[in-house]
XYZ file of C-alpha atoms in Angstrom:
138
model
C 9.105 -11.945 11.790
C 9.097 -8.570 10.564
C 8.689 -8.189 6.778
C 9.801 -4.947 5.690
C 9.600 -3.370 2.014
C 9.962 -0.222 -0.083
C 7.273 0.189 -2.683
C 8.076 2.568 -4.992
C 5.622 4.627 -7.191
C 5.520 6.797 -10.635
C 5.867 9.892 -9.423
C 2.795 10.325 -12.186
C 0.614 8.143 -10.475
C 1.507 9.484 -7.152
C 0.728 13.276 -9.287
C -3.140 11.561 -9.387
C -3.044 10.195 -5.640
C -2.214 13.592 -4.488
C -5.001 15.861 -6.164
C -7.240 13.743 -5.191
C -6.056 13.946 -1.413
C -5.745 17.353 -1.717
C -8.752 18.359 -3.872
C -11.325 21.245 -3.325
C -13.836 21.374 -5.426
C -16.243 18.787 -6.198
C -15.210 18.153 -9.976
C -11.416 17.434 -8.176
C -12.616 14.773 -5.750
C -12.015 11.128 -6.282
C -15.625 9.567 -5.574
C -16.635 6.669 -3.366
C -16.104 4.541 -6.276
C -12.957 5.217 -7.385
C -10.118 3.552 -4.920
C -7.193 3.378 -5.764
C -5.037 0.520 -4.608
C -1.971 -0.217 -4.334
C -0.864 -4.408 -2.840
C 2.035 -5.849 -1.463
C 2.156 -9.567 -0.996
C 3.848 -11.087 1.769
C 6.275 -14.317 1.949
C 3.722 -16.100 4.562
C 0.656 -15.754 2.289
C -0.921 -12.272 4.010
C -1.068 -9.015 2.301
C -1.896 -5.518 2.431
C -3.985 -3.412 0.354
C -2.834 0.588 0.452
C -5.643 2.754 -0.508
C -6.441 6.501 -0.704
C -10.294 6.500 -0.594
C -12.461 8.724 -2.196
C -15.585 10.620 -1.116
C -18.646 12.568 -2.879
C -18.037 15.991 -1.175
C -14.440 16.064 0.196
C -10.501 15.313 -0.399
C -9.677 11.881 -0.186
C -7.818 9.883 2.859
C -5.715 6.536 2.941
C -5.284 3.705 5.022
C -3.289 0.595 4.936
C -5.323 -3.022 5.491
C -3.641 -6.657 6.568
C -5.130 -9.544 4.959
C -5.009 -13.460 5.706
C -6.717 -16.041 4.241
C -9.941 -16.939 5.803
C -10.635 -20.388 7.042
C -13.847 -20.891 5.471
C -11.896 -19.204 2.366
C -11.176 -16.512 0.722
C -9.505 -13.549 3.293
C -10.229 -11.660 5.943
C -9.122 -8.459 7.620
C -6.693 -8.973 10.123
C -5.067 -5.594 10.771
C -6.270 -1.654 9.277
C -4.617 1.903 10.450
C -6.498 5.080 11.145
C -7.164 6.620 7.860
C -4.192 9.123 7.415
C -4.409 12.215 4.759
C -0.688 10.659 3.617
C -0.099 8.007 0.660
C 3.687 8.802 0.914
C 5.579 7.051 4.198
C 5.667 4.240 6.348
C 2.765 1.819 6.722
C 3.287 -0.975 9.535
C 0.499 -3.815 10.869
C 0.723 -6.880 13.008
C -1.027 -9.803 13.402
C 0.001 -12.830 14.993
C 3.494 -11.656 16.213
C 4.420 -10.871 13.127
C 5.069 -6.947 11.915
C 4.703 -6.016 8.676
C 5.860 -2.654 7.144
C 5.912 -1.788 3.717
C 6.983 1.780 2.929
C 6.066 3.625 -0.023
C 7.952 6.434 -1.720
C 8.044 8.183 -4.840
C 9.706 6.036 -8.158
C 10.239 9.222 -10.294
C 10.090 8.137 -13.636
C 9.492 4.313 -13.469
C 7.525 2.881 -15.606
C 5.756 0.224 -12.833
C 5.232 0.084 -9.435
C 8.857 -1.585 -8.068
C 9.188 -3.504 -5.431
C 12.556 -3.671 -2.505
C 12.371 -5.716 -0.153
C 14.308 -5.005 3.272
C 16.593 -7.426 5.570
C 16.112 -7.607 9.039
C 19.663 -6.216 9.173
C 18.706 -3.779 6.421
C 20.038 -4.698 3.195
C 17.841 -3.413 0.579
C 17.022 -5.609 -2.744
C 14.947 -5.957 -5.812
C 15.251 -9.910 -5.913
C 11.821 -9.997 -4.026
C 10.183 -12.680 -5.802
C 12.926 -15.218 -4.920
C 11.753 -14.493 -1.766
C 8.565 -15.044 -2.295
C 7.057 -11.980 -2.702
C 4.850 -9.944 -4.809
C 3.338 -7.036 -5.936
C -0.663 -5.713 -7.700
C 0.996 -4.148 -11.050
C -1.754 -2.290 -11.685
């Protein structure tokens, strides 16, 4: 099964993220305790964190991490990407024969995060709540 979605992020939030990714001076660095995370929950219960990770002495980096329910409760990391330098674009991970795809795009002047699911036929729908999808709106 392939799960696919577009995550629209407000331009004002992307400006902050891109500032960290392109930081050149100490007062511009994100710092290690200020990770920015956007989470997409898939209908099968797994979720992907798309992260902008900070450093104390250099520009930030990005990654995507896929989590699944752990046997003893909670969640465990099951797949992750290599570190990257861009937040926008395509993030895809696989687990147990399933593919989890999120394309992060600039949502322009939208106020909050928005999600659009992509059907196997390529049809984009914003009726993601009815399909069992969820996003962290923080």
